[in-house]
Coordinates of C-alpha atoms and ligand atoms in Angstrom, one line a residue:
X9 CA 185.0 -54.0 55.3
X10 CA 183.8 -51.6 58.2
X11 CA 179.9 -51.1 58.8
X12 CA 178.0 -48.7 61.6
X13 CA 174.7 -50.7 62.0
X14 CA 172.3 -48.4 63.4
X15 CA 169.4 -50.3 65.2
X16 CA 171.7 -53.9 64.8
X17 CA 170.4 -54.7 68.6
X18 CA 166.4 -54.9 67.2
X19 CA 165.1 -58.3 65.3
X20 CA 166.3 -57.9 61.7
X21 CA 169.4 -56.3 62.8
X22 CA 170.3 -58.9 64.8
X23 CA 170.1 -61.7 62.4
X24 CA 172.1 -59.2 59.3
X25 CA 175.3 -58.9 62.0
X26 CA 175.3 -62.1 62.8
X27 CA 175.3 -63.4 58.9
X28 CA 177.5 -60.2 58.3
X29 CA 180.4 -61.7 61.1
X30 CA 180.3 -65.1 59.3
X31 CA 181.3 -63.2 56.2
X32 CA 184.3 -61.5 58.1
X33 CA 182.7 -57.7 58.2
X34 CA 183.2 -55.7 61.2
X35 CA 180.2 -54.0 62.6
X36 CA 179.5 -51.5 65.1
X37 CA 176.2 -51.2 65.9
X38 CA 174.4 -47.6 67.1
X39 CA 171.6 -48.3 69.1
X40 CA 169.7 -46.4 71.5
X41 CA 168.3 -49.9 73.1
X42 CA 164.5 -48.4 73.5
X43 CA 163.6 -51.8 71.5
X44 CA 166.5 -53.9 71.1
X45 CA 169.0 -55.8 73.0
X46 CA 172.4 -55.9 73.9
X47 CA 172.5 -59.8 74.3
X48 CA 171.3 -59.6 70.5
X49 CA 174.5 -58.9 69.2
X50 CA 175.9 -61.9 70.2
X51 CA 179.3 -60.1 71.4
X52 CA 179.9 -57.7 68.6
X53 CA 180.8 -54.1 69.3
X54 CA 177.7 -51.6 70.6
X55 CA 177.8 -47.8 70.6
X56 CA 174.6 -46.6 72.8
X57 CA 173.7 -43.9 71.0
X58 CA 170.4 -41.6 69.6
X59 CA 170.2 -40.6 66.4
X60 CA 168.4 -37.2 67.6
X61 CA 171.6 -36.7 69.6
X62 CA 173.9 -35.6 66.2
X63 CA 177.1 -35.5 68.3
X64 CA 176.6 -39.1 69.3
X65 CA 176.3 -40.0 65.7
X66 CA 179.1 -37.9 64.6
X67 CA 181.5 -39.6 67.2
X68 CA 180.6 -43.7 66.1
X69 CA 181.3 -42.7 62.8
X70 CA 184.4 -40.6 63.7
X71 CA 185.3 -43.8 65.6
X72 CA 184.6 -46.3 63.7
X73 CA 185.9 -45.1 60.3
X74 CA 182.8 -47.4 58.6
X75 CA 182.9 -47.9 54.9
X76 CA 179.3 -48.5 54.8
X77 CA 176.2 -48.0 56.6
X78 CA 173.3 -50.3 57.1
X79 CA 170.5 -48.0 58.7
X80 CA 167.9 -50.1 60.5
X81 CA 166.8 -47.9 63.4
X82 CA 163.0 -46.6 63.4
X83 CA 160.3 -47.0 64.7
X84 CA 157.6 -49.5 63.0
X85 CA 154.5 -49.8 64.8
X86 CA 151.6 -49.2 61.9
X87 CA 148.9 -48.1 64.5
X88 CA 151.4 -46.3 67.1
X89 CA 152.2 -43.8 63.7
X90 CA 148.8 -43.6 63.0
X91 CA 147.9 -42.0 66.7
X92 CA 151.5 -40.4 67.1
X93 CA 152.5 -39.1 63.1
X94 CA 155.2 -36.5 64.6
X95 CA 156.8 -39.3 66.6
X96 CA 157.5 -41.3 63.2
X97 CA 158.7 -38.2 61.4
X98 CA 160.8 -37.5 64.3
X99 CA 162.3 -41.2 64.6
X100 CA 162.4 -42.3 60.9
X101 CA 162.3 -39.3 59.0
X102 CA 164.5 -36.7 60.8
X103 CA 167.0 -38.6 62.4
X104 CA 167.8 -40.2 59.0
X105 CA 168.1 -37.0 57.8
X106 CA 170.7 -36.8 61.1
X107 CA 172.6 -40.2 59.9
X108 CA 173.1 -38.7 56.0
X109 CA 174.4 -35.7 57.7
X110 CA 177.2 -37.1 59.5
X111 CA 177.7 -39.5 56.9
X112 CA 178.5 -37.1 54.2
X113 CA 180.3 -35.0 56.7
X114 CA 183.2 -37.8 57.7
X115 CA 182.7 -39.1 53.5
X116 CA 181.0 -41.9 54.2
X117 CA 178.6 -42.4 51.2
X118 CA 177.2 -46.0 51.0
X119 CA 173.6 -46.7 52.8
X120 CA 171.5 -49.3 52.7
X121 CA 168.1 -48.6 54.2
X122 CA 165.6 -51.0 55.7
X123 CA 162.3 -49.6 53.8
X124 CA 159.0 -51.6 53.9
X125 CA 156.2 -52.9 51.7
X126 CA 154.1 -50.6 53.4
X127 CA 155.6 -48.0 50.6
X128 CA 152.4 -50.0 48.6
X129 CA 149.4 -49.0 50.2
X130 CA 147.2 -51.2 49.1
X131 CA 148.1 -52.4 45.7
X132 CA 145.1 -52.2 42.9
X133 CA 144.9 -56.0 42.1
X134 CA 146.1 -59.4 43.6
X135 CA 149.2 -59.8 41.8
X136 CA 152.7 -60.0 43.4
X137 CA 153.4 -56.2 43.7
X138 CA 156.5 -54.7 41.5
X139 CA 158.7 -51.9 42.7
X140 CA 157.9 -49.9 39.6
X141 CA 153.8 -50.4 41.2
X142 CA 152.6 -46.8 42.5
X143 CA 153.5 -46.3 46.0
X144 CA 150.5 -44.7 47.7
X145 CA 151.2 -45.4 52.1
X146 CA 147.9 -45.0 54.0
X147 CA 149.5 -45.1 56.8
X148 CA 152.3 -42.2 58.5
X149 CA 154.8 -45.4 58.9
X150 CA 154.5 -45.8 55.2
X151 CA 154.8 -42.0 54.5
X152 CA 158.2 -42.1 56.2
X153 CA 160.1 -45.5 54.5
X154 CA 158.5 -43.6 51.4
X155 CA 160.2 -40.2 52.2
X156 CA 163.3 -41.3 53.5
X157 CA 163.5 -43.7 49.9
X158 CA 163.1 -40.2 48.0
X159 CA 165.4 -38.2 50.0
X160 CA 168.1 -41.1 49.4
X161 CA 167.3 -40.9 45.6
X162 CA 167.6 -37.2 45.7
X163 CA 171.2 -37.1 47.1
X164 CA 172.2 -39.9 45.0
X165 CA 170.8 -37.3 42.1
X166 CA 173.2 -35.0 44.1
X167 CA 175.7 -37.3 43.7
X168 CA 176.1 -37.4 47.2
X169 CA 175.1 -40.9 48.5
X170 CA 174.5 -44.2 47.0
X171 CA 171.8 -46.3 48.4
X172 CA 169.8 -49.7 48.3
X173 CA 166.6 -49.5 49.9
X174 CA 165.4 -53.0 50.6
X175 CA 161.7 -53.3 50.6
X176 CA 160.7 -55.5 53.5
X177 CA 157.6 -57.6 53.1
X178 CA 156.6 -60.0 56.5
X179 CA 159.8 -60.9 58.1
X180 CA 159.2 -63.9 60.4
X181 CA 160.6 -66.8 61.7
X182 CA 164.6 -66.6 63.7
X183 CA 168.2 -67.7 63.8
X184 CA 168.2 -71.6 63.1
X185 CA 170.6 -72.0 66.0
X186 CA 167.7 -70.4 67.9
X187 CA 171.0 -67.8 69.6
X188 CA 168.5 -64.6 68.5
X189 CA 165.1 -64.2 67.6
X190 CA 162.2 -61.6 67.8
X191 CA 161.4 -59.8 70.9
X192 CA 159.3 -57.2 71.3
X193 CA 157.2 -55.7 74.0
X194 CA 154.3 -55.5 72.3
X195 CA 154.0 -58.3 69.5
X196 CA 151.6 -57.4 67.0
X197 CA 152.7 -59.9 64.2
X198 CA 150.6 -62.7 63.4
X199 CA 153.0 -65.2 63.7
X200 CA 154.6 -64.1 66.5
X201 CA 151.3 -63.5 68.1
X202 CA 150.1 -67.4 67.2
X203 CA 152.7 -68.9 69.0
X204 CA 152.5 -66.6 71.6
X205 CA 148.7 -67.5 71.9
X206 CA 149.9 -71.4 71.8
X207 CA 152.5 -71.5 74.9
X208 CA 149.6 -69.5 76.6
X209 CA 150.5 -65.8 76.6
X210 CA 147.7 -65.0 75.2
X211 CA 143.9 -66.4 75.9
X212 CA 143.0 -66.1 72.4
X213 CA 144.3 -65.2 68.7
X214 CA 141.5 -63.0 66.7
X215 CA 141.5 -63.1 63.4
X216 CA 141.5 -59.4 61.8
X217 CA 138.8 -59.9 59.1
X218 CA 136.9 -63.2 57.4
X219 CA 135.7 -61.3 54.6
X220 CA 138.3 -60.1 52.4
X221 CA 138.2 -61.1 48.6
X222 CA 140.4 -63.5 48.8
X223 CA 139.7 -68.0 48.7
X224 CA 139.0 -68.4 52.5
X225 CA 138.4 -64.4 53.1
X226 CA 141.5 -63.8 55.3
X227 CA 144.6 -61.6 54.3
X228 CA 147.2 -63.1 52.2
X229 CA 150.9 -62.1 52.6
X230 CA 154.4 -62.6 51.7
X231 CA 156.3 -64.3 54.7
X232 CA 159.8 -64.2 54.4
X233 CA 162.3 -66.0 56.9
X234 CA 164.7 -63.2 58.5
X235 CA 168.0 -64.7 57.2
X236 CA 166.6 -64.6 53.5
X237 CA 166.4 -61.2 54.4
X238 CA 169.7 -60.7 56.2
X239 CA 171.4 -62.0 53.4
X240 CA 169.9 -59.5 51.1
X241 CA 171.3 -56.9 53.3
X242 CA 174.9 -58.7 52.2
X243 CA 174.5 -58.6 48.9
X244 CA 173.2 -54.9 49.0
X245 CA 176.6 -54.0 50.8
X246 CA 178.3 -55.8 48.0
X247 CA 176.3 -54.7 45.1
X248 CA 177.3 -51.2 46.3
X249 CA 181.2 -51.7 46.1
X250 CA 180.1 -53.2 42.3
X251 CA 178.1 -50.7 40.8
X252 CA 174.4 -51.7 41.4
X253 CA 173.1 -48.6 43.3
X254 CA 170.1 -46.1 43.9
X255 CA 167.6 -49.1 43.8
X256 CA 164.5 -50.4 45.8
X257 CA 164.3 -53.5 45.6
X258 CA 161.1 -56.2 46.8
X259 CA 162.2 -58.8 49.4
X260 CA 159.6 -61.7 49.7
X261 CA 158.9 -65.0 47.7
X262 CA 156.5 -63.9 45.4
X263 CA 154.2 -66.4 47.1
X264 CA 151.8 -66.1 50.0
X265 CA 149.9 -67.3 52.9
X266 CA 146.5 -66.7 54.4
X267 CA 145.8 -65.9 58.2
X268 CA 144.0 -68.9 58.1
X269 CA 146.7 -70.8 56.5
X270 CA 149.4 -69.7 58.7
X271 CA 147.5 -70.6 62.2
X272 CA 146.6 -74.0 60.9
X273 CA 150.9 -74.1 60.1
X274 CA 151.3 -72.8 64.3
X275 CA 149.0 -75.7 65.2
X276 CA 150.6 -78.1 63.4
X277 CA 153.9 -77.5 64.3
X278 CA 153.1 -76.3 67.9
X279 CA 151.1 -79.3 68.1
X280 CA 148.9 -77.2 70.6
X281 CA 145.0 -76.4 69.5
X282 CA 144.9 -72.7 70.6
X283 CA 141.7 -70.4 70.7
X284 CA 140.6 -69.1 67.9
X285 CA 138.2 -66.3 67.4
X286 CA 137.2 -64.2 63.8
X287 CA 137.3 -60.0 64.9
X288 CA 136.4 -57.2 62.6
X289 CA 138.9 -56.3 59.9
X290 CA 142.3 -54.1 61.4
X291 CA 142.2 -50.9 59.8
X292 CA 144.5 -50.5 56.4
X293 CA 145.0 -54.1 55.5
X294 CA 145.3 -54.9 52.0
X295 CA 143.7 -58.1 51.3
X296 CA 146.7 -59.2 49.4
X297 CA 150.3 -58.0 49.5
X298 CA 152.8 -60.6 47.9
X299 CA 156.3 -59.1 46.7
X300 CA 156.9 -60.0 43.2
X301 CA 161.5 -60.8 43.6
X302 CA 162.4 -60.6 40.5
X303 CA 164.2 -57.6 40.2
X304 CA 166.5 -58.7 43.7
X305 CA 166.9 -62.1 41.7
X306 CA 168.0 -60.4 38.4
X307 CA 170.0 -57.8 39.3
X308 CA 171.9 -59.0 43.3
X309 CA 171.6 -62.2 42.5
X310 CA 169.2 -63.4 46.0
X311 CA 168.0 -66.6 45.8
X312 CA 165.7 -67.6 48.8
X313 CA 166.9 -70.4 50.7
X314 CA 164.2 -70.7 53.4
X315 CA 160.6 -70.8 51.4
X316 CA 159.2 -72.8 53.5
X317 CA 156.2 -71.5 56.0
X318 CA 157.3 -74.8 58.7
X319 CA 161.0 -73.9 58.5
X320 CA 159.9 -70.1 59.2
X321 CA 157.7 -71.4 61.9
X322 CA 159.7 -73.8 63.4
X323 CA 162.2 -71.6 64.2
X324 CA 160.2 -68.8 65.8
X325 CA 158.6 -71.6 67.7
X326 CA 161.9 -72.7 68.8
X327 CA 163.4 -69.2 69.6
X328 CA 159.9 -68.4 71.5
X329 CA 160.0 -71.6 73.8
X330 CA 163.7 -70.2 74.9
X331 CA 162.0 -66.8 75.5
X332 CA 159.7 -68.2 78.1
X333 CA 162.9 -68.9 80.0
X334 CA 163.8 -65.3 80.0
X335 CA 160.2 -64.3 81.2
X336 CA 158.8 -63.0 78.0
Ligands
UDP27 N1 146.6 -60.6 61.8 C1 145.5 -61.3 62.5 N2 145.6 -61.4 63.8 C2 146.7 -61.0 64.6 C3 147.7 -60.3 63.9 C4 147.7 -60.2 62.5 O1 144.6 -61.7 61.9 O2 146.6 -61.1 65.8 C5 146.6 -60.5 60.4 C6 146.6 -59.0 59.9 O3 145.4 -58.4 59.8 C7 147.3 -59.2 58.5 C8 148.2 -60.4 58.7 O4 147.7 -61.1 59.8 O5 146.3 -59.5 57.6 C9 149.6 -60.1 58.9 O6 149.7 -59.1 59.9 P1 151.1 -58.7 60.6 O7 150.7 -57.7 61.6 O8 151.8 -59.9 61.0 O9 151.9 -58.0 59.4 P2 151.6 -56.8 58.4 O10 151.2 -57.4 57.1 O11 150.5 -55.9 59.0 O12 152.9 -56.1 58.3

């Protein structure tokens, strides 16, 4: 099997390929690089390439001849969208819409999308959140895994595509042979910021809110360990070829963790006491947002195989420490 990876080079991109390559699936990855890397790939085949730039699309699929398409490429900075809406709808939305046209126009009809919990909004009550929940974004990031999720189920309607959008809730942790990993620019995730904060990047980590209604008053979420995650990618290619399409699906635990909880897991794996401080809430955090799985159970068959928050951070804390070599 042939897939065109578009943003393969970023974090979860990475980690899919490289749990794609020990199945035997050829990728080529489409990647402008504005986020990812090259070294990322860990040798497999890069086309450097926009999706604005509809030619450049049309030639990697042309090219390649891809049976399938795994399309992670957007950009997913919550705030950024929130100052810069037309960039997202630009990015995510339009040149989506970009990707489906050049699919359907070389017959290439299988997608699998990389869509978000941020769909969710925040949820009415504190229980793990099911896709059939109403999906209300309060945020333009949200707006745009939301749209691009209908347009899919509209030209599947159409019969023109079939999809799996794969509901993301808080990927963390890295490749166990530490070989790939997360790295950003800007790193805005908690866990990436803790450990960051711990080999001394940062001076301090601030905690975004104390009094939220939850048992210690910090956010609770749904951390699941990037290669869970790349293997639900697999089994969405898979479940395509045997009849399970035009699905979201949730991909988390169904359990969570509190800020709290997770900085005293980065202390005690770091074994460094960082600064702490408590801030004022970050705008748009739910207090709770924990994926209820068992639809991705049921119907592809995922079974987590890394529900554990000190394998998670263990892991990032590994890949991290090899980062500093790099000068990150
Ligand atoms: N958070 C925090 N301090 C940080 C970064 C994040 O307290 O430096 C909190 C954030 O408010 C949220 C949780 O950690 O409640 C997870 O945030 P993250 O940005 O990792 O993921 P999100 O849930 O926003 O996708």
């Amino acid at each position: 099997m042939k897939v065109l990876v578009t943003g393969g080079a970023g974090y979860i991109g990475s980690h899919t390929i490289k749990s794609l390559k020990n199945e035997g699936i050829d990728t080529l990855t489409f990647d402008n690089l504005s986020t990812g890397h090259k070294w990322a790939l860990l040798g497999e085949k890069l086309f450097v390439g926009d999706l604005a730039d509809i030619e450049a699309i049309n030639k990697a699929i042309v090219y390649f001849k891809p049976d399938a398409v795994i399309h992670f490429a957007a950009s997913i900075q919550v705030g950024e969208s929130v100052v810069n809406p037309l960039l997202y709808y630009s990015n995510n939305v339009k040149n989506t819409i970009n990707l489906l046209n050049a699919m359907i126009k070389n017959n290439v009809n299988k997608i699998v999308f990389s869509s978000s919990a941020a769909v969710y909004g925040i949820p009415k009550d504190n229980n793990p959140v099911k896709e059939t929940c109403q999906t209300l974004p309060i945020n333009p990031y949200g707006q745009t895994k939301l749209m691009i999720e209908k347009i899919l189920s509209d030209m599947a309607f159409a019969n023109q595509i079939e999809y799996i959008a794969l509901r993301y809730f808080n990927a963390a942790g890295a490749d166990k042979d530490a070989q790939i990993g997360q790295a950003y620019k800007f790193a805005t995730h908690l866990i990436t910021r803790a450990l960051k904060t711990a080999k001394g990047k940062f001076e301090k980590l601030e905690i975004y809110g104390t009094d939220y209604p939850t048992p210690d008053g910090t956010c609770i979420r749904d951390y699941i360990h990037v290669d869970d995650l790349a293997f639900a990618h697999l089994l969405s290619l898979k479940a395509l070829f045997n009849n399970t399409k035009n699905e979201a699906f949730n991909v988390g635990y169904s359990n969570g963790y509190s800020v709290k909880e997770v900085i005293n897991k980065v202390k005690e794996v770091t074994k460094i006491d960082f600064k702490v401080v408590e801030a004022k809430r970050r705008q748009g955090d739910p207090a709770y947002l924990v994926a209820s799985n068992d639809k991705i159970k049921e119907l592809l068959k995922w079974e987590p195989k890394y529900n554990n928050l000190e394998y998670i951070i263990q892991t990032a804390w590994e890949w991290e420490k090899k980062l500093s070599y790099y000068g990150a």
